Coordinates of C-alpha atoms in Angstrom, one line a residue:
X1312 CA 123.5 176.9 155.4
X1313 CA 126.9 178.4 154.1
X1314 CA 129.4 176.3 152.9
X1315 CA 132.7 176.7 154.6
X1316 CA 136.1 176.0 153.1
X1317 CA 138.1 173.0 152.7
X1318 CA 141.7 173.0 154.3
X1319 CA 144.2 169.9 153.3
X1320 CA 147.1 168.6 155.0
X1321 CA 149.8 167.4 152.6
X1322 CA 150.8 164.6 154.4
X1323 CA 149.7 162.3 151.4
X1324 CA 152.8 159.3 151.2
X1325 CA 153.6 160.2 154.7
X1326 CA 156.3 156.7 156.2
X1327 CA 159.1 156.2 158.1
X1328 CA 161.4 153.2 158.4
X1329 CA 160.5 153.2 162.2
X1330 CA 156.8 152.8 161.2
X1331 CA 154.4 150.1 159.6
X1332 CA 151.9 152.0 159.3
X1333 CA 151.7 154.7 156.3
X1334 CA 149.1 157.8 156.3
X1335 CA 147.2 157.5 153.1
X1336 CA 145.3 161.1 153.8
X1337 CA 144.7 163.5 156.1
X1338 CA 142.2 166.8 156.1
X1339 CA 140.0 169.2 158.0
X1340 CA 136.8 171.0 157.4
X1341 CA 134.9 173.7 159.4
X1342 CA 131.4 173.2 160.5
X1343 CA 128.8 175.8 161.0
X1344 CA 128.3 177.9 163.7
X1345 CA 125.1 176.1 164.4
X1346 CA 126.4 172.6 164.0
X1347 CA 129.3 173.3 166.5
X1348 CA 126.8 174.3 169.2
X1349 CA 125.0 171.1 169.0
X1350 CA 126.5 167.3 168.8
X1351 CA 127.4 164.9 166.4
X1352 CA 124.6 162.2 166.6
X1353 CA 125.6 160.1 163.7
X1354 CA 128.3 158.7 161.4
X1355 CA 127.1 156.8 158.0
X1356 CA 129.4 155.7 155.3
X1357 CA 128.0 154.1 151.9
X1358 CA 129.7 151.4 151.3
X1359 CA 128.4 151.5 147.5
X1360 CA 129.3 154.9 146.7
X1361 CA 131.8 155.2 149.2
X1362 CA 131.2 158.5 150.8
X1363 CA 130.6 159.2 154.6
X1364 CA 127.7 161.5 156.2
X1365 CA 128.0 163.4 159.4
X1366 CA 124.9 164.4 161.0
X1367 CA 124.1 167.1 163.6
X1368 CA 121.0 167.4 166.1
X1369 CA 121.1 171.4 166.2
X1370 CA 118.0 171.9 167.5
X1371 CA 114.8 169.9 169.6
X1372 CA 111.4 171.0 169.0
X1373 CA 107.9 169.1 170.1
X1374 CA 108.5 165.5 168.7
X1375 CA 110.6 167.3 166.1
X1376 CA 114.6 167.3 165.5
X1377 CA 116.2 169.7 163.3
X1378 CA 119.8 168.6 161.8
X1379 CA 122.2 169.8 159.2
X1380 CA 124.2 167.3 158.0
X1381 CA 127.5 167.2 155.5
X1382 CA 129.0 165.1 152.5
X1383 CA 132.2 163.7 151.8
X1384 CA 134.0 161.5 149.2
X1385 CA 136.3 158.6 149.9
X1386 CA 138.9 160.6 150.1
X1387 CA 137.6 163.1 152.4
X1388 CA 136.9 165.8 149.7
X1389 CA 133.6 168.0 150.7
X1390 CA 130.7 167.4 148.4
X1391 CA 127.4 168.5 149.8
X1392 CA 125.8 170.0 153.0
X1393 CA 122.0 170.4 154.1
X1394 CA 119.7 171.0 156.9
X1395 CA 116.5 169.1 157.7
X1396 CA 113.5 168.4 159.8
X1397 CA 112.2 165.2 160.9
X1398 CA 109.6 163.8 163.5
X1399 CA 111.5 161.0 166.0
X1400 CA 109.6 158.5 164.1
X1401 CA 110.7 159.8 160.7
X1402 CA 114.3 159.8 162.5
X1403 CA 114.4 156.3 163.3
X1404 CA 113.2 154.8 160.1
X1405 CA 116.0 157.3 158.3
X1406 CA 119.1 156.8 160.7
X1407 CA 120.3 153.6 161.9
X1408 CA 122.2 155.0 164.4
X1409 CA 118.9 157.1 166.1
X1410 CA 118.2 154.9 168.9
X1411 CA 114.9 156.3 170.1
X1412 CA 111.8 154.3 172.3
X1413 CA 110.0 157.0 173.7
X1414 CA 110.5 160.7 175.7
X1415 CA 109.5 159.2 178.7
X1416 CA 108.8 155.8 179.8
X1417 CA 109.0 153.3 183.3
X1418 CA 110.0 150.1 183.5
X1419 CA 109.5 148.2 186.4
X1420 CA 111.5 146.1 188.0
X1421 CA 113.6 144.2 190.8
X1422 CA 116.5 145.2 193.2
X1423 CA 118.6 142.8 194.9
X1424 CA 121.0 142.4 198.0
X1425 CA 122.2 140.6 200.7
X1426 CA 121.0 142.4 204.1
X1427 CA 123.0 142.6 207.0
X1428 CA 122.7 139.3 208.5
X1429 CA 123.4 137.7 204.8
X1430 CA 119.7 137.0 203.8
X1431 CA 118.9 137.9 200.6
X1432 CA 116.6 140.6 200.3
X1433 CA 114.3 141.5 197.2
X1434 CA 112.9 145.4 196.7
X1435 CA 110.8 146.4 193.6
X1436 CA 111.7 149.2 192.0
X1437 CA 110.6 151.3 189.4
X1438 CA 112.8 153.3 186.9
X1439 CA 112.4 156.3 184.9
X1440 CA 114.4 156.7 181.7
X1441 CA 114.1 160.4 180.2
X1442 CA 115.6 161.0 176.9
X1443 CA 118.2 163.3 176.5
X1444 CA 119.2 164.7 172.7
X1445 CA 122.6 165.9 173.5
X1446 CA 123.6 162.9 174.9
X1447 CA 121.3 160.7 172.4
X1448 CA 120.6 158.4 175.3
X1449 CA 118.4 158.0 178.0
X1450 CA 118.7 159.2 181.6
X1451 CA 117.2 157.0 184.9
X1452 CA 115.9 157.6 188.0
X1453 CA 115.0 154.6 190.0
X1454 CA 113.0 154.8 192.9
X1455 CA 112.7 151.9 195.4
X1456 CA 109.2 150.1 196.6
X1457 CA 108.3 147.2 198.6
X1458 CA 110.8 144.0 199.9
X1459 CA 110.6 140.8 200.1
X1460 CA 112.8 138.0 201.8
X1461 CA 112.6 134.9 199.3
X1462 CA 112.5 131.3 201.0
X1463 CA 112.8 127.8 199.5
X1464 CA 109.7 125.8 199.6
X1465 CA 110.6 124.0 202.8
X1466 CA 111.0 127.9 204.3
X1467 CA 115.0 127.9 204.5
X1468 CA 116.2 131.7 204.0
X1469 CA 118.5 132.7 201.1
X1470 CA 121.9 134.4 200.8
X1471 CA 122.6 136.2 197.2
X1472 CA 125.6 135.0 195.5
X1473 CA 124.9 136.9 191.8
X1474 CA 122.3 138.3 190.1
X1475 CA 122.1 139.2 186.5
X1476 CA 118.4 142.4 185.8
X1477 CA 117.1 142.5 182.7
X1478 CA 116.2 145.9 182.5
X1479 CA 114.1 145.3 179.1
X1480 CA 111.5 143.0 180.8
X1481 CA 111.9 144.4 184.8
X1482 CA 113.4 140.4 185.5
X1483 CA 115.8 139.4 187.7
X1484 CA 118.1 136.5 187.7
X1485 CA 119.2 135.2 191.2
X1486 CA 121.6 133.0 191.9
X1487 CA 121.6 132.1 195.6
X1488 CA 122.6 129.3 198.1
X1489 CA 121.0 128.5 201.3
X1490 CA 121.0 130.0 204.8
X1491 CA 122.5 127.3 206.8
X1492 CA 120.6 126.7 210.2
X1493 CA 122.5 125.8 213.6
X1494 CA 121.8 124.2 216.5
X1495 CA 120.0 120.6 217.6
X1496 CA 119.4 117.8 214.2
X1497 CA 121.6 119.9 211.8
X1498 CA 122.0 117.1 208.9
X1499 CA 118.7 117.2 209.4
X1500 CA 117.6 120.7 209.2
X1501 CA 119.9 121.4 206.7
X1502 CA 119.3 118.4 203.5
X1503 CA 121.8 119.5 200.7
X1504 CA 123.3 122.4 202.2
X1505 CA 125.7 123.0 198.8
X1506 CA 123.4 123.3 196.5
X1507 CA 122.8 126.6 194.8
X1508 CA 118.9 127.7 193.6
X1509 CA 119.3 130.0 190.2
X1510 CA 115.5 131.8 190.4
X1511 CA 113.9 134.0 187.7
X1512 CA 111.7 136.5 189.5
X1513 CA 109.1 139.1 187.3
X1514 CA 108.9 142.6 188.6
X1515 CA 106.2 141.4 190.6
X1516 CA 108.9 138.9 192.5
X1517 CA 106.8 136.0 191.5
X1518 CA 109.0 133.3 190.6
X1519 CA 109.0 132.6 186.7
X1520 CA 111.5 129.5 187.2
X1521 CA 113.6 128.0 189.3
X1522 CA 116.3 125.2 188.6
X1523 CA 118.9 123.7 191.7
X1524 CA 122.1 123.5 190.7
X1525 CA 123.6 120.5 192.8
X1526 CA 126.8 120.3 194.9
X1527 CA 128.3 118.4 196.8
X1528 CA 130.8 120.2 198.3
X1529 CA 131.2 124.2 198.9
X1530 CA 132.4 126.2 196.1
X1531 CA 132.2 129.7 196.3
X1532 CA 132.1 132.5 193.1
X1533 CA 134.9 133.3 191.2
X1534 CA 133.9 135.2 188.6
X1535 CA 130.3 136.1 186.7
X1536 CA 129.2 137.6 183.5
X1537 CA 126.1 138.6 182.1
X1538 CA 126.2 137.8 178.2
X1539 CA 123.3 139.8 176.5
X1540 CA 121.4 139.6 173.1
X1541 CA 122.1 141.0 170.3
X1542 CA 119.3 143.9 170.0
X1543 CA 119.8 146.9 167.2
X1544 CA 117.0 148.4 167.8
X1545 CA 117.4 148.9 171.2
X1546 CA 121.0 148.8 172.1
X1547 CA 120.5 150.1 175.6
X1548 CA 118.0 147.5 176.7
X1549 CA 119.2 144.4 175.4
X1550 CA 118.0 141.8 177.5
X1551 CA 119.9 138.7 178.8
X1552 CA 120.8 135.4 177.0
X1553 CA 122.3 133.9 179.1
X1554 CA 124.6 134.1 182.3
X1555 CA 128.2 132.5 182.9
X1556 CA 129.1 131.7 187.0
X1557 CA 132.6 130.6 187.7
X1558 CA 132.3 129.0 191.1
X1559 CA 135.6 127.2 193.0
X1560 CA 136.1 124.9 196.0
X1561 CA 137.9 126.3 198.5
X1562 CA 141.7 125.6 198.7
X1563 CA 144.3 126.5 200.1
X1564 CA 148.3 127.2 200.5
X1565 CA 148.6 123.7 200.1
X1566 CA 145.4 122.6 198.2
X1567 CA 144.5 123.2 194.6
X1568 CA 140.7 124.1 194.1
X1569 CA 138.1 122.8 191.5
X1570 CA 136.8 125.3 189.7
X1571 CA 132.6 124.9 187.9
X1572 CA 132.1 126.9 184.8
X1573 CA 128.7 127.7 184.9
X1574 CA 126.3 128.6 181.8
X1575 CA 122.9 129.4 183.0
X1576 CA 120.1 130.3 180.2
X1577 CA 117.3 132.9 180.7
X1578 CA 115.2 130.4 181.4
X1579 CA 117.2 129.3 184.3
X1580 CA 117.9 125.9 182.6
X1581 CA 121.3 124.8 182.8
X1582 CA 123.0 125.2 179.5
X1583 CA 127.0 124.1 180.0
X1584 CA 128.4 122.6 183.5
X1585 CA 132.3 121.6 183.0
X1586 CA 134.4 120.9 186.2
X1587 CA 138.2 121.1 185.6
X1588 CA 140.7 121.2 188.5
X1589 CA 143.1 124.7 188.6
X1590 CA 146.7 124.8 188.1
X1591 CA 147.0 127.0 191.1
X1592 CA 146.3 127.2 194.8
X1593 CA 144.5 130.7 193.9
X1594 CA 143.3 131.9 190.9
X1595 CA 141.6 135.4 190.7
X1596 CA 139.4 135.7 187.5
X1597 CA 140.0 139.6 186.4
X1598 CA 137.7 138.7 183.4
X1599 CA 135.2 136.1 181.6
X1600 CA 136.1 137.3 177.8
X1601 CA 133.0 136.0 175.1
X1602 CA 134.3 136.0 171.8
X1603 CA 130.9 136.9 170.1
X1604 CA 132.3 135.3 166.8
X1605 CA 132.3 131.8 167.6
X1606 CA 130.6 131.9 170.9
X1607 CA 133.8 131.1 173.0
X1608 CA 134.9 132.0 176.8
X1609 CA 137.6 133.1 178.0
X1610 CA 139.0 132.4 181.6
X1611 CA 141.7 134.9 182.4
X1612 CA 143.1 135.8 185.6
X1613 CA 146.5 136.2 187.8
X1614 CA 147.6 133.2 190.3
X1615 CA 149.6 132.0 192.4
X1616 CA 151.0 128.2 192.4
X1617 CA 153.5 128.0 195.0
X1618 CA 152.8 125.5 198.0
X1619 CA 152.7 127.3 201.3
X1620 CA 152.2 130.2 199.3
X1621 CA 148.6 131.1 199.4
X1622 CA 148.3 134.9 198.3
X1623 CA 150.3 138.0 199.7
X1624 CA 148.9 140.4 197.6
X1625 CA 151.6 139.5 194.7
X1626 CA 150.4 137.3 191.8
X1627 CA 153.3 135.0 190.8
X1628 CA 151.8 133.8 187.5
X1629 CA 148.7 134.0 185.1
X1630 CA 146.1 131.3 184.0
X1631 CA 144.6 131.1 181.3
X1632 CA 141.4 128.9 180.0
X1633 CA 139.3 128.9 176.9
X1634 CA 135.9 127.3 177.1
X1635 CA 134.7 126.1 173.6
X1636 CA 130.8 126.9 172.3
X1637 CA 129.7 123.4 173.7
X1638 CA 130.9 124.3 176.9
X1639 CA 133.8 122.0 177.5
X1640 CA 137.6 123.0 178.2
X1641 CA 139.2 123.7 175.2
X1642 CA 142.7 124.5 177.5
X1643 CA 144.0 125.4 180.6
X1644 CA 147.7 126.9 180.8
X1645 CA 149.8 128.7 183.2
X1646 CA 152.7 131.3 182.8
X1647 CA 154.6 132.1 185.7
X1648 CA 156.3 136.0 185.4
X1649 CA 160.1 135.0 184.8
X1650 CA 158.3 133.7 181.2
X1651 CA 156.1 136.7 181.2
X1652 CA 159.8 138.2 181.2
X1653 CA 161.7 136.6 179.5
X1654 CA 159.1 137.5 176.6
X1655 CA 159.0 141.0 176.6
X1656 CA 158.9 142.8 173.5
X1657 CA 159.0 146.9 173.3
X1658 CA 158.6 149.6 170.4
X1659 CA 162.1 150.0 169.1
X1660 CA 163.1 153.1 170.0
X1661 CA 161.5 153.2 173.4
X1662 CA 163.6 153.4 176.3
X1663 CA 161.6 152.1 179.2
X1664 CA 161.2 148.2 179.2
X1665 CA 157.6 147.7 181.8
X1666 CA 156.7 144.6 182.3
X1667 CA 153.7 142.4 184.3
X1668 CA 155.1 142.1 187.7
X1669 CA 151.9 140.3 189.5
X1670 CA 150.3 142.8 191.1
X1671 CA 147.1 145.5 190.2
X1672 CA 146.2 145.5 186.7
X1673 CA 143.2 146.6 184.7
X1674 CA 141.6 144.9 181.5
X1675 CA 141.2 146.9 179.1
X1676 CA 140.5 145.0 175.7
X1677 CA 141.1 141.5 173.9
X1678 CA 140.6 140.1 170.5
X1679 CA 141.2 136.5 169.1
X1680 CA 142.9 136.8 165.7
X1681 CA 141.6 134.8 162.5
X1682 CA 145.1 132.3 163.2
X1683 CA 143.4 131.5 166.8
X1684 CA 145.7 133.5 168.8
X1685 CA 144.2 135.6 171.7
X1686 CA 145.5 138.9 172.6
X1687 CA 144.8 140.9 175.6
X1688 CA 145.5 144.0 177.2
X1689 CA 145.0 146.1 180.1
X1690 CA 146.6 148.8 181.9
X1691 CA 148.8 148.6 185.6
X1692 CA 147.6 150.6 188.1
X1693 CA 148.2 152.0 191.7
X1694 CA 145.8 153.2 194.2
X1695 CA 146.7 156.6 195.3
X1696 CA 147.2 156.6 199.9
X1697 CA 147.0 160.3 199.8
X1698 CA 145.4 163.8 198.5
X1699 CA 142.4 164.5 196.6
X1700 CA 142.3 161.2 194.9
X1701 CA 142.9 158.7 198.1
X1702 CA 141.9 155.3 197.5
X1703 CA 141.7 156.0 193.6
X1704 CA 143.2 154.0 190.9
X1705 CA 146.5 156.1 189.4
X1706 CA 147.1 154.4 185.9
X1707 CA 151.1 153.6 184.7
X1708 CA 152.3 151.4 181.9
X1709 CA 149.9 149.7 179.3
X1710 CA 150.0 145.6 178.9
X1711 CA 149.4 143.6 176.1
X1712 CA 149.6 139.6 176.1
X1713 CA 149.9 137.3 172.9
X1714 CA 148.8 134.0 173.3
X1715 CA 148.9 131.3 170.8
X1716 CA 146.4 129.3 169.8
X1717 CA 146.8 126.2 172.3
X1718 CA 146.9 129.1 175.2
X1719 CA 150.5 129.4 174.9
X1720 CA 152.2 132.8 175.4
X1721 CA 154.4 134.2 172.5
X1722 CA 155.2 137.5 173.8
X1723 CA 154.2 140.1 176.5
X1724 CA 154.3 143.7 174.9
X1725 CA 155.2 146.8 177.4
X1726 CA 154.1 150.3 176.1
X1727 CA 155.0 153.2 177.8
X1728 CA 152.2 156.2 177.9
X1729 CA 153.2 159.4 176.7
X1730 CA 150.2 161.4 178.5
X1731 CA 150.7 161.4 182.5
X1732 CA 148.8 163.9 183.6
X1733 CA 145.8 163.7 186.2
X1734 CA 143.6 163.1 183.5
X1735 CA 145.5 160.2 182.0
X1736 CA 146.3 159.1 185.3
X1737 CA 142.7 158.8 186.9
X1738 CA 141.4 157.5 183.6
X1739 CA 142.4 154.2 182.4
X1740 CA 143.7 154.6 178.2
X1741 CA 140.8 153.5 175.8
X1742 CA 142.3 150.7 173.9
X1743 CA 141.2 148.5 170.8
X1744 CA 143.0 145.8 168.7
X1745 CA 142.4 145.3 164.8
X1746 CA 143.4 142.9 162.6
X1747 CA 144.9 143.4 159.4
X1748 CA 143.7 141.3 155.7
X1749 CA 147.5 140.3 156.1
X1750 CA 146.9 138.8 159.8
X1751 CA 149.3 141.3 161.7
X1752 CA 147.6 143.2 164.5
X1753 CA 147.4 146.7 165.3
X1754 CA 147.1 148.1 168.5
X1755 CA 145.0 151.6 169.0
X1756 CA 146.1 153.6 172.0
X1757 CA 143.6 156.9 172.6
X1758 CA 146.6 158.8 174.9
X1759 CA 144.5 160.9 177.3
X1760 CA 145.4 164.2 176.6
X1761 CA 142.9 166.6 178.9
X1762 CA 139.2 167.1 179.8
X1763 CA 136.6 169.5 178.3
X1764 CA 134.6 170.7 180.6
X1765 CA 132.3 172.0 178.0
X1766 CA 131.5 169.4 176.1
X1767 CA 131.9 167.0 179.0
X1768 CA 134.8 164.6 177.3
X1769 CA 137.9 163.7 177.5
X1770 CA 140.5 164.9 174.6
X1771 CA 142.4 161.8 173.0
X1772 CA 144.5 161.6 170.1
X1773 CA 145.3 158.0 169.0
X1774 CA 148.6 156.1 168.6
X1775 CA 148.7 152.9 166.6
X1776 CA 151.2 150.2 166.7
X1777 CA 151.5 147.0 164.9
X1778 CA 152.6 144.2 165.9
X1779 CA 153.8 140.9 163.8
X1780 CA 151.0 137.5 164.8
X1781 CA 154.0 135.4 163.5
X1782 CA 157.3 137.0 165.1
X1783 CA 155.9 138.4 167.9
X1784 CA 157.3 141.8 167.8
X1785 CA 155.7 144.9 167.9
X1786 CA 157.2 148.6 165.4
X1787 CA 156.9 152.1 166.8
X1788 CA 153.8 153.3 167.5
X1789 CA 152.4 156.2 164.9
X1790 CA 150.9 159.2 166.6
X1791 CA 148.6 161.3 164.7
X1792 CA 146.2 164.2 165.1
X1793 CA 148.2 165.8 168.4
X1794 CA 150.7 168.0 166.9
X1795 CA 148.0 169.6 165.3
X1796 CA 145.6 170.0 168.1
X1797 CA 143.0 167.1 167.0
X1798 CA 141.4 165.3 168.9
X1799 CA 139.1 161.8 168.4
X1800 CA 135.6 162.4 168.4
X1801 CA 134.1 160.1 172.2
X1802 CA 131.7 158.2 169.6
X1803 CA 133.2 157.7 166.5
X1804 CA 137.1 157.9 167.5
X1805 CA 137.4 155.5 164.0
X1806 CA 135.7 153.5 161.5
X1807 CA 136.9 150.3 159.6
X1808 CA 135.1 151.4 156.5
X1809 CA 137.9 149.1 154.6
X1810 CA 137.9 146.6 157.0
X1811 CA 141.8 144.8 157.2
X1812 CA 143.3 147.5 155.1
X1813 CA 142.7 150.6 156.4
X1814 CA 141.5 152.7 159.6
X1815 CA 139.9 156.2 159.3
X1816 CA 140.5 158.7 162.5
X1817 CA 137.6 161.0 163.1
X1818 CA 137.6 163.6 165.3
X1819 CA 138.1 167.5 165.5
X1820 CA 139.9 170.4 167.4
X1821 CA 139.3 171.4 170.7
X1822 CA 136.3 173.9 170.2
X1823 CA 134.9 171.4 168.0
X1824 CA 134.4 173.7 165.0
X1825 CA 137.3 171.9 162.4
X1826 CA 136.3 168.6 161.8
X1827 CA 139.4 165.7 161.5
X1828 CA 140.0 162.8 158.9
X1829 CA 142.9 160.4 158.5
X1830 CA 143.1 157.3 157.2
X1831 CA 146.1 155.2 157.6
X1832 CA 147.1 152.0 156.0
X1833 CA 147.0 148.8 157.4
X1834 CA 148.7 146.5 154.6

């Protein structure tokens, strides 16, 4: 394999007074021919001898791969390249990041749904996963088998409320309430109509377990999550620990509902139960946030707290509530929008001011700072009435929220996107924040700048702001990459390899055949 030439950007020392953030270094390198054609599979950096290693699938013979890979110092300087063969086994025992179970291999397991009367229906099912190099994951194919209508064991139908599969073991986890009966004796036919039955079938739909949940009122589901174990080997297929349910009672414009966090093990065992009543008359739960650190929840959502006032379609105010790891309420608070605006903060030298006005918004991304603040941020949206697009989602301004500690907001941050195309319109903008070894925050952007067809990804460049975790303020955001037609790789768009003080950007040009480095400073 020939070795191609080095070419170096000077931008070595590059700041600005409008920026925080400095670039240390920045420089490109051509691949081969043979390289280019095939994908990047793999990113490893030694931490010891601080260089990185970029490896290539270039070619896929019987139970063989061939790569070429290339070496390069801390710094980005070129040091080595090679080529080599390896069977998938030899592959996985080399590279950490080779994620490889088999060619070909079934897994059966368990569909779920309500039908059209509301009676929960089970199918088995049985899906194929094929693996596919140039995408170094797995494709399925399910096919559907026999159903089955499960029953209590006094006969009573089902009607699905949430189900979590487990696509490792072919389980299902059914949460489900009861088919209430009408007519003649109705106390009677119907004993403990509220309760909820949370079932464990196999892929045979034998029940594994089965624990009732008890209610004594109605409460219907808020939210759920699925929160899944940790499994490197198998990244795809990580199988369930546990499942979170967030069920309410039902109020109205004039009645504040209870809400019932829910944290249901595997085993269907009831793990955490905490009742707390809301600080609203409606509450919509856009997202159950676990903060895989410290094993917290998050409860975050818009709402709407004005008697008489039930819900028109405009949120008035958001609540927030974090659930420590033993399952009880750590806080609940409540910021109406005239304090979401009377805490807006925006880059200095941007001219548009957006703001959270209560109505369609996407999560994107959180994080909860070593200080205990929690940040989170999401994207507004509108859904399109017309064209091509009708009833998509058309992406505007981006969001961020800082909240302190005890739940409290400290400032609302309004960005606006410099890409508006169709692409970064139909697309929502990959976000990501990362905390510096000084405590500050930095925001990553990945501005959607087009589509390649041929390589089947979207081109992003990446904009990074920082913003202050004691005054609440947020600098200029740093673009880099764009103006010289770089864009961040779709699996590796950056690496912390100096965790707190720096971030490196990987990607290359548009036909892929120059790679990109920069690494900016964080401090």
């Amino acid at each position: 394999m020939r070795k191609l030439c080095i070419a170096i950007i000077a931008i070595i020392g590059l700041s600005s007074s409008a920026f925080s953030q400095v670039v240390e270094t920045e420089k490109t390198y051509e691949i081969s021919r043979k390289s280019k054609r095939g994908y990047l599979a793999g990113v490893d950096y030694d931490e010891n001898v601080k260089t990185y290693q970029l490896t290539y699938i270039t070619k896929l013979t019987d139970r063989k791969l061939k790569y070429e890979f290339y070496k390069f110092d801390n710094n980005f300087n070129f040091l080595n390249d090679g080529e080599g063969e390896e069977k998938f086994e030899q592959m996985k025992a080399k590279f950490n990041w080779f994620k490889f179970r088999e060619l070909l291999y079934t897994v059966e397991g368990v569909s779920v749904e309500n039908n059209i009367t509301g009676t929960l229906v089970m199918k088995r099912k049985k899906v194929d996963f094929k693996y596919d190099f140039w995408i170094a994951g797995y494709h399925k194919e399910t096919t559907i088998l026999e159903k089955l209508k499960p029953k209590t064991d006094d006969g009573r139908k089902m009607t699905l409320i949430t189900y979590a599969e487990d696509e490792k073991t072919g389980e299902v986890l059914v949460l489900a309430g009861i088919k209430y009966k009408i007519g003649k004796n109705m106390a009677e036919k119907n004993p403990r109509p509220y309760d909820l039955h949370f079932i464990k079938f196999n892929k045979d739909l034998d029940i594994v377990a089965e624990t009732i949940i008890p209610f004594e009122d109605a409460e219907s589901k808020t939210a759920a999550r699925i929160i899944y174990e940790k499994n490197e080997e198998d990244p795809e297929n990580p199988g369930i620990q546990s499942f979170v349910v967030v069920m309410s009672s039902f109020g109205d414009k004039n009645t504040k509902p209870t809400c019932t966090y829910l944290r249901l093990g595997s085993d269907t065992k009831i793990l955490h139960r905490e009742s707390f009543g809301s600080l609203a008359n409606y509450w919509n739960i856009d997202e159950i946030i676990h903060n895989q650190d410290k094993d917290e929840m998050y409860l975050f959502g818009p709402s709407v707290n004005e008697l008489g006032k039930y819900t028109n379609g405009k949120f008035k105010a958001v609540q927030l509530v974090k659930i420590n790891p033993m399952g009880k309420k750590e806080y609940l608070t409540e910021t109406n929008l005239e304090e979401f605006s009377s805490k807006l903060k925006t880059p200095p030298s941007q001219k548009k001011t957006p703001e959270y006005e209560g109505k369609k918004f996407e999560f994107s991304t959180y994080k909860v700072a070593s200080n205990g603040d929690f940040y989170v941020s999401g994207q507004n949206f509108k859904i399109d009435a017309s064209g091509d697009d009708k009833g998509g989602k058309n992406f505007k301004d981006i969001m961020g929220f800082q909240f302190d500690a005890k739940g409290v907001l400290k400032s609302q941050y309004g960005i606006d996107t410099k890409e508006n195309g169709k692409e970064a319109n139909d697309n929502g903008t990959p976000q990501a924040f990362i905390e510096s070894s000084d405590g500050n925050m930095f925001w990553l952007l990945r501005e959607i700048k087009d589509y390649n067809s041929t390589y089947n990804k979207l081109l992003t460049y990446p904009r990074l702001g920082k913003i202050s975790t004691k005054e609440g303020t947020i600098s200029d955001f740093l673009t880099v990459g764009k103006s010289e037609g770089y864009y961040l790789d779709p699996k590796y768009p950056y690496l912390e390899t100096d965790k707190g003080n720096s971030v490196v950007f990987f990607g290359a040009n548009k036909s892929g055949k120059s790679l990109w480095f920069c690494r900016v400073n964080l401090k």
